[in-house]
Amino acid sequence: MASSKHNGELRRLALSVLQPGFVGTEAPDWVLRDIGDGLASVVLFSRNIVSTEQVARLTAQLRSENPELIVAIDEEAGDVTRIESATGSSRPGNFALGTVDDTELTVAVAADLGRQLRTAGVSLDYAPSADVNSNPDNPIIGVRSFGSDPDVVSRHTAAWVQGLQSSGVAACAKHFPGHGDVAVDSHHALPAYGAGRDEIAAQALPPFRAALAAGVRAVMSGHLLVPAYDPDLPATLSRRILRDLLRGELRFDGLVVSDAIEMGAVTRRYGIDGATVKAVAAGVDAICVGGESAEEATTELLVKALTAAVAAGELPEERLAEAAGRVREFAGWSAALRASAGDAGETAGDGIGHLAARRAVRLTGAAREALPLTTAPHVVELAPVTNMAIGKETPWGVADPLRERLPGTTSVRVHDEELREGTVELTSCALEPAAGRPLVVVARDAARHPWMSRAVTGLTTARPDAIVVEMGLPGTITVAHAQIFTHGASAASGVAAAEVLAGTD
């Protein structure tokens, strides 16, 4: 009997350290049952979202089992949006805010987002990205970062935390100890950050220190190898990084959340169950899972792995209990934060977001001379394969908002694969339709995609009067060409670019 009771307690502890996702716009029975059995958190993705009102009903349903349930979301605004995945974000992302470099604006944008999330019943947002994007070839961070200068990233990370939490939603600084100087996407494989400790202290850690000073109570670990601290284990699985560096040196006593535990960087070697056990043993308090693996079976697999690891002596029960205690403490704190924000009401939508996106637009001299357009253009959007953090369903670009402002605007979207296989040819889809009218070429990280860079060069050589809109990292600026830089590909940034092109801003 005692053993059965102990097993029940272990199951509750194991459930309480998981933050699973699920499928559907209503709470599945298994999720409600698990909340009753001790599950303390869930995470929402775009598949769970139709509208703010529907999410509010969903979160109320979930909290009927536990009023302090942590409801998390991966909502950065900008390119990575869940709450507005169907329409594109009405707010620009971090890189645009860092470019403007007005911390009061960053506070206002984050507070605006916080009001919408709080209205929806969200209590924890896996944001901001505190990564310093010091490697321009980084395939996973890019415009998700406030920039490449640690000072800029630090002050805007702090501002974002303050703004979001002022609206009653807890922030989460990610991806510790800094994912900005890598060249591999951790969704698929394990990246390495090879800097020495002094460089890490000067480059990567300042934004996390700033987030802690601003009152952040959750930090997300990154799936990357940092040999200066641990040559063998990625940060999510490393005691040296989570306990010695984050808890010890940075004196963080809040909640440590893992990046999605099903990502290839950790599962390729350890499996999803092995990675979960190792993460909790190393010092992670809450395991984010379910971006890809959102079935009841996955949660059950991880519960069994954790309880079996305790029984086998691989995971000290005290460590599991400590993690569960931190989750409980965070749940109480975040519920109080939500209550203290009062009834703020939902955001107006495009007010502060539109203003911020417009302030982030930059033009070369040639673009100023060529604008505004007086006739409807042909728009060619060069579309890269985006990383998994960016929803494939999320719209982006300039053609649609420009068509609203300049009726008769035509457009085509071109992918690398189409050019490679010869199913699409730039002369017929881009140059010929633009004969006798303006040509607008829209790129997204052209400097990071050789095929896109070649396409931009080919089109601007054939049409020197073409206007290039870069919606990713600016790369090398060719002053002779008319160029517009939005510093992100959110819907707000697309509208801002269209207004500049059409002269309606």
XYZ file of C-alpha atoms in Angstrom:
505
model
C 0.000 0.000 0.000
C 2.798 2.384 0.965
C 4.554 1.555 -2.294
C 1.392 2.248 -4.282
C 0.950 5.555 -2.469
C 4.579 6.452 -3.137
C 4.149 5.584 -6.817
C 1.148 7.909 -6.952
C 3.169 10.718 -5.398
C 6.013 10.109 -7.850
C 3.569 10.266 -10.750
C 2.229 13.613 -9.477
C 5.775 14.962 -9.195
C 6.646 13.752 -12.700
C 3.471 15.257 -14.198
C 4.089 18.571 -12.453
C 7.457 19.128 -14.173
C 6.052 18.671 -17.700
C 4.702 21.472 -19.922
C 2.994 19.488 -22.698
C 1.208 20.697 -25.788
C -1.935 19.129 -27.196
C -4.012 19.149 -30.376
C -7.305 20.998 -30.685
C -9.071 24.223 -29.794
C -10.728 22.631 -26.765
C -9.013 20.803 -23.922
C -8.757 17.046 -24.569
C -10.029 14.732 -21.813
C -6.533 13.374 -21.158
C -5.171 16.861 -20.454
C -7.990 17.656 -18.007
C -7.466 14.281 -16.331
C -3.712 14.855 -16.032
C -4.279 18.336 -14.557
C -6.413 16.661 -11.926
C -3.568 14.203 -11.328
C -0.907 16.902 -10.870
C -0.031 18.338 -14.292
C 0.837 21.968 -13.458
C 1.446 23.471 -16.914
C 0.403 23.279 -20.554
C 1.775 25.083 -23.609
C -0.312 26.452 -26.485
C 0.680 26.474 -30.145
C -0.960 27.937 -33.244
C -2.980 24.726 -33.743
C -4.834 25.590 -30.487
C -5.690 29.131 -31.552
C -8.555 30.592 -33.584
C -9.095 33.864 -31.745
C -8.310 35.534 -28.436
C -11.884 34.868 -27.278
C -11.652 31.165 -28.122
C -8.300 30.858 -26.304
C -9.857 32.584 -23.270
C -12.580 29.901 -23.242
C -9.951 27.177 -23.616
C -7.769 28.489 -20.774
C -10.826 28.877 -18.529
C -11.713 25.246 -19.258
C -8.163 24.147 -18.407
C -8.102 26.170 -15.188
C -11.378 24.655 -13.980
C -9.171 21.770 -12.819
C -6.463 24.026 -11.292
C -6.895 27.833 -10.977
C -3.103 28.282 -10.807
C -2.367 26.196 -13.913
C 0.548 27.664 -15.876
C -0.581 28.296 -19.459
C 2.484 28.980 -21.619
C 2.853 30.145 -25.209
C 5.789 30.670 -27.557
C 4.872 34.203 -28.637
C 7.763 36.493 -29.543
C 5.773 38.851 -31.804
C 7.481 39.585 -35.114
C 8.329 36.527 -37.196
C 7.565 34.015 -34.412
C 3.905 34.377 -33.514
C 1.304 31.911 -32.271
C -1.527 34.164 -31.102
C -1.612 35.814 -34.574
C -0.270 32.929 -36.648
C -3.195 33.093 -39.086
C -2.738 36.780 -39.903
C 0.904 37.524 -39.081
C 1.916 39.578 -36.065
C 0.511 43.079 -35.713
C 3.722 43.938 -33.838
C 7.310 43.964 -35.104
C 9.859 41.590 -33.623
C 12.983 42.145 -31.580
C 15.353 43.184 -34.373
C 13.049 46.012 -35.434
C 12.784 47.211 -31.826
C 16.552 47.029 -31.368
C 17.015 49.005 -34.579
C 14.756 51.813 -33.318
C 16.559 51.546 -29.949
C 13.882 53.297 -27.910
C 13.393 51.277 -24.716
C 10.109 53.060 -23.944
C 8.765 51.829 -27.284
C 9.909 48.278 -26.482
C 8.168 48.450 -23.089
C 4.970 49.664 -24.808
C 4.997 46.947 -27.504
C 5.615 44.173 -24.949
C 2.904 45.567 -22.638
C 0.493 45.662 -25.593
C 1.243 42.008 -26.349
C 0.941 41.171 -22.651
C -2.583 42.620 -22.525
C -3.675 40.419 -25.416
C -2.082 37.298 -23.893
C -3.547 38.014 -20.450
C -7.012 38.477 -21.964
C -6.543 35.060 -23.585
C -5.641 33.543 -20.199
C -1.935 32.984 -20.909
C 0.298 33.264 -17.832
C 3.798 32.501 -19.216
C 5.316 33.662 -22.497
C 8.486 31.931 -23.752
C 9.984 35.331 -24.649
C 12.006 37.446 -25.059
C 14.899 35.975 -26.980
C 17.894 37.358 -25.072
C 20.325 35.970 -27.648
C 22.948 38.300 -29.122
C 22.955 37.546 -32.859
C 26.712 37.856 -33.288
C 26.837 35.344 -36.184
C 25.031 36.754 -39.261
C 24.783 33.207 -40.688
C 22.806 32.014 -37.654
C 19.916 29.955 -39.107
C 17.777 29.939 -35.959
C 17.936 33.402 -34.314
C 18.497 36.251 -36.819
C 15.736 38.880 -36.538
C 14.468 37.161 -33.365
C 17.356 38.918 -31.596
C 17.407 42.597 -30.649
C 20.747 42.811 -32.470
C 24.458 42.002 -32.434
C 25.506 44.472 -29.709
C 25.277 43.045 -26.155
C 24.422 46.481 -24.721
C 21.496 46.994 -27.112
C 20.236 43.454 -26.522
C 20.576 43.864 -22.740
C 18.572 47.064 -22.435
C 15.796 45.863 -24.741
C 15.618 42.445 -23.074
C 15.075 44.249 -19.757
C 12.516 46.599 -21.316
C 10.607 43.704 -22.911
C 10.490 41.802 -19.593
C 9.229 44.905 -17.778
C 6.577 45.643 -20.416
C 5.209 42.108 -20.637
C 5.116 41.574 -16.870
C 3.458 44.968 -16.303
C 0.456 43.472 -18.136
C 0.329 40.421 -15.880
C 2.108 37.837 -18.058
C 5.382 36.228 -16.952
C 8.355 36.539 -19.282
C 10.970 33.853 -19.958
C 14.467 34.842 -21.114
C 15.863 32.421 -23.694
C 18.011 30.545 -24.882
C 20.520 30.317 -22.007
C 23.487 30.778 -22.090
C 23.002 32.404 -25.531
C 22.124 30.951 -28.941
C 23.308 33.880 -31.061
C 26.755 32.720 -32.184
C 25.925 29.379 -33.814
C 25.691 28.161 -37.401
C 23.472 25.062 -36.882
C 19.698 24.913 -36.294
C 19.134 23.079 -32.993
C 15.764 21.786 -34.218
C 17.773 19.323 -36.299
C 21.283 18.923 -34.841
C 23.497 20.082 -31.983
C 25.099 23.509 -32.482
C 28.278 24.536 -30.661
C 29.272 27.899 -29.211
C 33.057 27.726 -29.109
C 33.903 30.998 -27.342
C 35.999 31.128 -24.168
C 34.512 32.062 -20.797
C 35.658 35.681 -20.953
C 34.035 36.196 -24.356
C 30.838 34.473 -23.201
C 30.763 36.725 -20.129
C 31.168 39.826 -22.293
C 28.975 38.819 -25.263
C 26.277 36.298 -24.354
C 25.537 36.651 -20.640
C 24.814 40.403 -20.214
C 21.226 40.196 -21.588
C 20.428 37.363 -19.167
C 21.838 39.373 -16.272
C 19.689 42.304 -17.452
C 16.587 40.086 -17.599
C 17.210 38.863 -14.051
C 17.685 42.432 -12.833
C 14.392 43.352 -14.546
C 12.549 40.694 -12.551
C 12.312 37.723 -14.892
C 11.338 34.546 -13.004
C 11.792 32.010 -15.826
C 14.805 31.210 -17.999
C 14.766 28.773 -20.936
C 17.841 26.668 -21.607
C 19.272 26.322 -25.102
C 20.126 23.046 -26.831
C 23.700 23.991 -27.659
C 27.135 22.759 -26.682
C 29.250 25.323 -24.818
C 32.652 23.605 -24.415
C 34.062 26.398 -22.226
C 31.669 25.160 -19.530
C 30.861 21.595 -20.571
C 32.572 19.830 -23.507
C 30.200 16.853 -23.420
C 26.615 17.904 -22.706
C 24.370 20.591 -24.275
C 23.271 23.349 -21.901
C 19.824 21.810 -21.289
C 21.492 18.641 -19.970
C 24.468 20.258 -18.228
C 24.734 20.700 -14.446
C 27.780 22.904 -14.982
C 25.742 25.370 -17.050
C 22.408 25.194 -15.204
C 23.577 24.739 -11.608
C 27.052 26.247 -11.522
C 26.638 29.101 -14.011
C 22.927 30.033 -13.952
C 22.113 29.214 -10.322
C 25.578 29.807 -8.865
C 27.270 32.612 -10.731
C 24.144 34.477 -11.928
C 22.242 33.697 -8.674
C 19.009 32.812 -10.464
C 16.501 31.125 -8.161
C 13.460 31.040 -10.450
C 12.090 28.465 -12.892
C 14.386 26.812 -15.451
C 12.414 25.674 -18.511
C 13.861 23.506 -21.272
C 13.624 24.419 -24.920
C 11.356 21.925 -26.723
C 12.730 18.591 -25.562
C 11.824 16.800 -28.826
C 14.332 18.870 -30.815
C 17.000 16.924 -32.671
C 19.872 18.580 -30.790
C 19.067 16.445 -27.721
C 16.861 13.588 -28.939
C 19.205 12.285 -31.632
C 21.596 11.063 -28.975
C 19.377 10.443 -25.939
C 15.823 10.009 -27.224
C 12.973 12.184 -25.953
C 12.673 10.177 -22.712
C 16.411 10.039 -22.039
C 16.804 13.755 -22.736
C 13.948 14.534 -20.326
C 15.513 12.550 -17.479
C 18.950 14.047 -18.078
C 17.516 17.584 -18.237
C 15.696 17.308 -14.909
C 18.731 15.670 -13.300
C 20.907 18.552 -14.551
C 18.654 21.245 -13.093
C 15.730 21.869 -15.458
C 12.497 22.369 -13.506
C 9.945 22.268 -16.347
C 10.157 20.288 -19.582
C 8.583 21.959 -22.623
C 7.248 19.289 -24.972
C 4.587 19.062 -27.629
C 5.476 21.399 -30.435
C 5.860 18.247 -32.521
C 4.972 15.450 -30.065
C 1.578 16.467 -28.704
C -0.074 13.128 -28.001
C -1.129 11.715 -24.638
C 1.323 8.864 -25.267
C 4.270 11.287 -25.204
C 3.287 12.672 -21.803
C 2.827 9.135 -20.476
C 6.217 8.106 -21.889
C 7.936 10.994 -20.100
C 6.100 10.381 -16.809
C 7.176 6.730 -16.906
C 10.752 7.675 -17.815
C 10.999 10.089 -14.863
C 9.467 7.707 -12.312
C 11.592 4.795 -13.606
C 14.729 6.948 -13.379
C 13.942 7.709 -9.726
C 13.405 3.999 -9.022
C 16.686 3.118 -10.772
C 18.654 5.780 -8.902
C 19.430 7.761 -12.079
C 17.356 10.752 -10.925
C 17.383 11.643 -7.218
C 13.839 11.959 -5.909
C 14.958 15.129 -4.066
C 15.844 16.732 -7.424
C 12.429 15.841 -8.886
C 10.727 17.203 -5.759
C 12.847 20.376 -5.942
C 11.814 20.903 -9.578
C 8.154 20.336 -8.697
C 8.482 22.837 -5.849
C 9.881 25.470 -8.183
C 7.009 24.892 -10.608
C 4.518 25.248 -7.737
C 6.198 28.444 -6.547
C 6.223 29.906 -10.072
C 2.566 28.940 -10.581
C 1.573 30.850 -7.453
C 3.700 33.867 -8.395
C 2.418 34.012 -11.991
C -1.209 33.667 -10.848
C -0.678 36.615 -8.482
C 0.988 38.586 -11.298
C -2.012 37.931 -13.523
C -4.432 39.030 -10.807
C -2.434 42.159 -9.971
C -2.604 43.487 -13.548
C -6.323 44.120 -13.168
C -8.749 44.099 -16.067
C -6.538 45.691 -18.711
C -8.739 44.702 -21.658
C -7.496 43.486 -25.020
C -5.084 45.530 -27.094
C -6.387 47.674 -29.924
C -4.306 45.559 -32.311
C -2.425 47.748 -34.739
C -1.779 50.964 -32.792
C 1.588 50.716 -31.054
C 2.651 47.747 -33.217
C 2.143 49.693 -36.415
C 3.934 52.726 -35.022
C 6.901 50.594 -33.967
C 7.112 48.809 -37.331
C 7.003 52.121 -39.178
C 9.772 53.576 -37.006
C 11.986 50.568 -37.810
C 11.886 51.072 -41.605
C 15.115 52.394 -43.160
C 15.655 53.576 -46.754
C 18.715 54.163 -48.917
C 18.978 57.490 -50.707
C 18.097 55.883 -54.038
C 14.844 54.575 -52.554
C 13.893 58.016 -51.271
C 14.333 59.449 -54.764
C 12.292 56.673 -56.418
C 9.304 56.826 -54.044
C 6.406 56.970 -53.782
C 5.309 54.679 -56.597
C 2.718 56.341 -58.826
C 1.604 53.213 -60.705
C 0.856 49.663 -59.552
C 4.036 47.542 -59.494
C 4.852 43.898 -60.021
C 6.115 42.372 -56.767
C 8.487 39.393 -56.670
C 8.744 37.772 -53.228
C 11.735 35.462 -52.764
C 10.694 32.943 -50.108
C 13.255 30.988 -48.082
C 12.637 27.785 -46.163
C 12.185 29.130 -42.623
C 13.240 27.403 -39.401
C 10.666 25.475 -37.376
C 10.158 28.306 -34.861
C 8.405 30.268 -37.623
C 4.963 28.880 -38.471
C 4.650 27.828 -42.101
C 1.077 29.099 -42.059
C 2.060 32.620 -40.959
C 1.672 35.085 -43.846
C 4.428 37.569 -44.651
C 5.456 39.861 -47.460
C 4.630 43.184 -49.062
C 2.438 42.286 -52.061
C -0.896 41.918 -50.226
C -0.763 45.161 -48.209
C 0.600 46.985 -51.278
C -2.286 45.702 -53.422
C -4.705 47.298 -50.937
C -2.936 50.648 -51.393
C -2.155 50.393 -55.117
C -4.937 48.387 -56.830
C -3.603 46.544 -59.858
C -0.443 45.417 -58.072
C 0.513 41.941 -59.294
C 2.812 39.494 -57.551
C 4.593 36.165 -57.628
C 6.266 34.194 -54.848
C 9.401 32.260 -55.833
C 11.178 29.444 -53.957
C 14.727 28.123 -54.306
C 13.492 24.674 -55.327
C 11.478 26.101 -58.240
C 14.485 27.984 -59.599
C 16.754 24.950 -59.109
C 14.407 22.560 -60.858
C 13.586 25.060 -63.602
C 9.820 25.002 -62.940
C 9.999 28.774 -62.510
C 12.189 31.172 -64.477
C 12.801 34.759 -63.345
C 12.534 36.285 -66.802
C 8.994 34.991 -67.352
C 7.640 35.350 -63.800
C 9.444 38.525 -62.690
C 10.842 40.630 -65.523
C 8.237 40.208 -68.262
C 5.198 41.013 -66.037
C 7.081 44.112 -64.799
C 7.728 45.515 -68.286
C 6.761 49.177 -68.377
C 5.915 49.338 -64.676
C 7.767 49.404 -61.334
C 9.438 46.208 -60.078
C 9.583 45.516 -56.325
C 11.784 42.619 -55.159
C 11.117 41.347 -51.620
C 13.836 39.303 -49.913
C 14.129 37.671 -46.505
C 17.751 37.230 -45.377
C 19.217 37.434 -48.895
C 22.750 37.601 -47.466
C 22.243 34.213 -45.796
C 20.743 32.452 -48.843
C 23.074 32.345 -51.889
C 20.209 31.528 -54.280
C 18.259 34.567 -53.070
C 21.277 36.815 -53.293
C 21.845 35.641 -56.883
C 18.191 36.278 -57.735
C 18.298 39.818 -56.294
C 21.528 40.533 -58.195
C 20.097 39.172 -61.451
C 16.865 41.137 -61.154
C 18.528 44.434 -60.192
C 21.072 44.011 -63.005
C 18.256 43.591 -65.511
C 16.208 46.333 -63.844
C 18.513 48.851 -62.105
C 15.392 50.833 -61.151
C 13.966 47.888 -59.151
C 13.234 48.576 -55.478
C 14.480 45.875 -53.083
C 12.676 45.352 -49.774
C 14.790 43.299 -47.343
C 12.668 41.840 -44.518
C 15.472 39.961 -42.776
C 18.984 40.944 -41.706
C 20.211 43.799 -43.936
C 23.510 42.193 -45.041
C 25.683 44.291 -47.341
C 23.972 47.462 -48.474
C 24.441 48.499 -52.119
C 23.834 52.245 -51.989
C 23.306 52.484 -55.763
C 20.158 50.389 -55.528
C 16.882 51.553 -54.054
C 16.519 49.515 -50.881
C 14.042 49.431 -47.996
C 14.853 47.566 -44.764
C 12.041 46.507 -42.421
C 14.209 44.503 -39.952
C 11.641 41.722 -39.736
C 8.873 40.014 -41.690
C 5.874 40.497 -39.398
C 2.552 41.588 -40.897
C 3.120 44.985 -39.242
C 6.472 45.307 -41.034
C 4.916 44.356 -44.366
C 2.258 47.039 -43.960
C 4.926 49.600 -42.985
C 6.924 48.812 -46.156
C 3.786 49.000 -48.322
C 2.949 52.418 -46.893
C 6.437 53.698 -47.704
C 6.213 52.321 -51.250
C 2.794 53.785 -51.860
C 3.438 57.046 -50.027
C 0.474 56.515 -47.702
C 2.390 56.544 -44.402
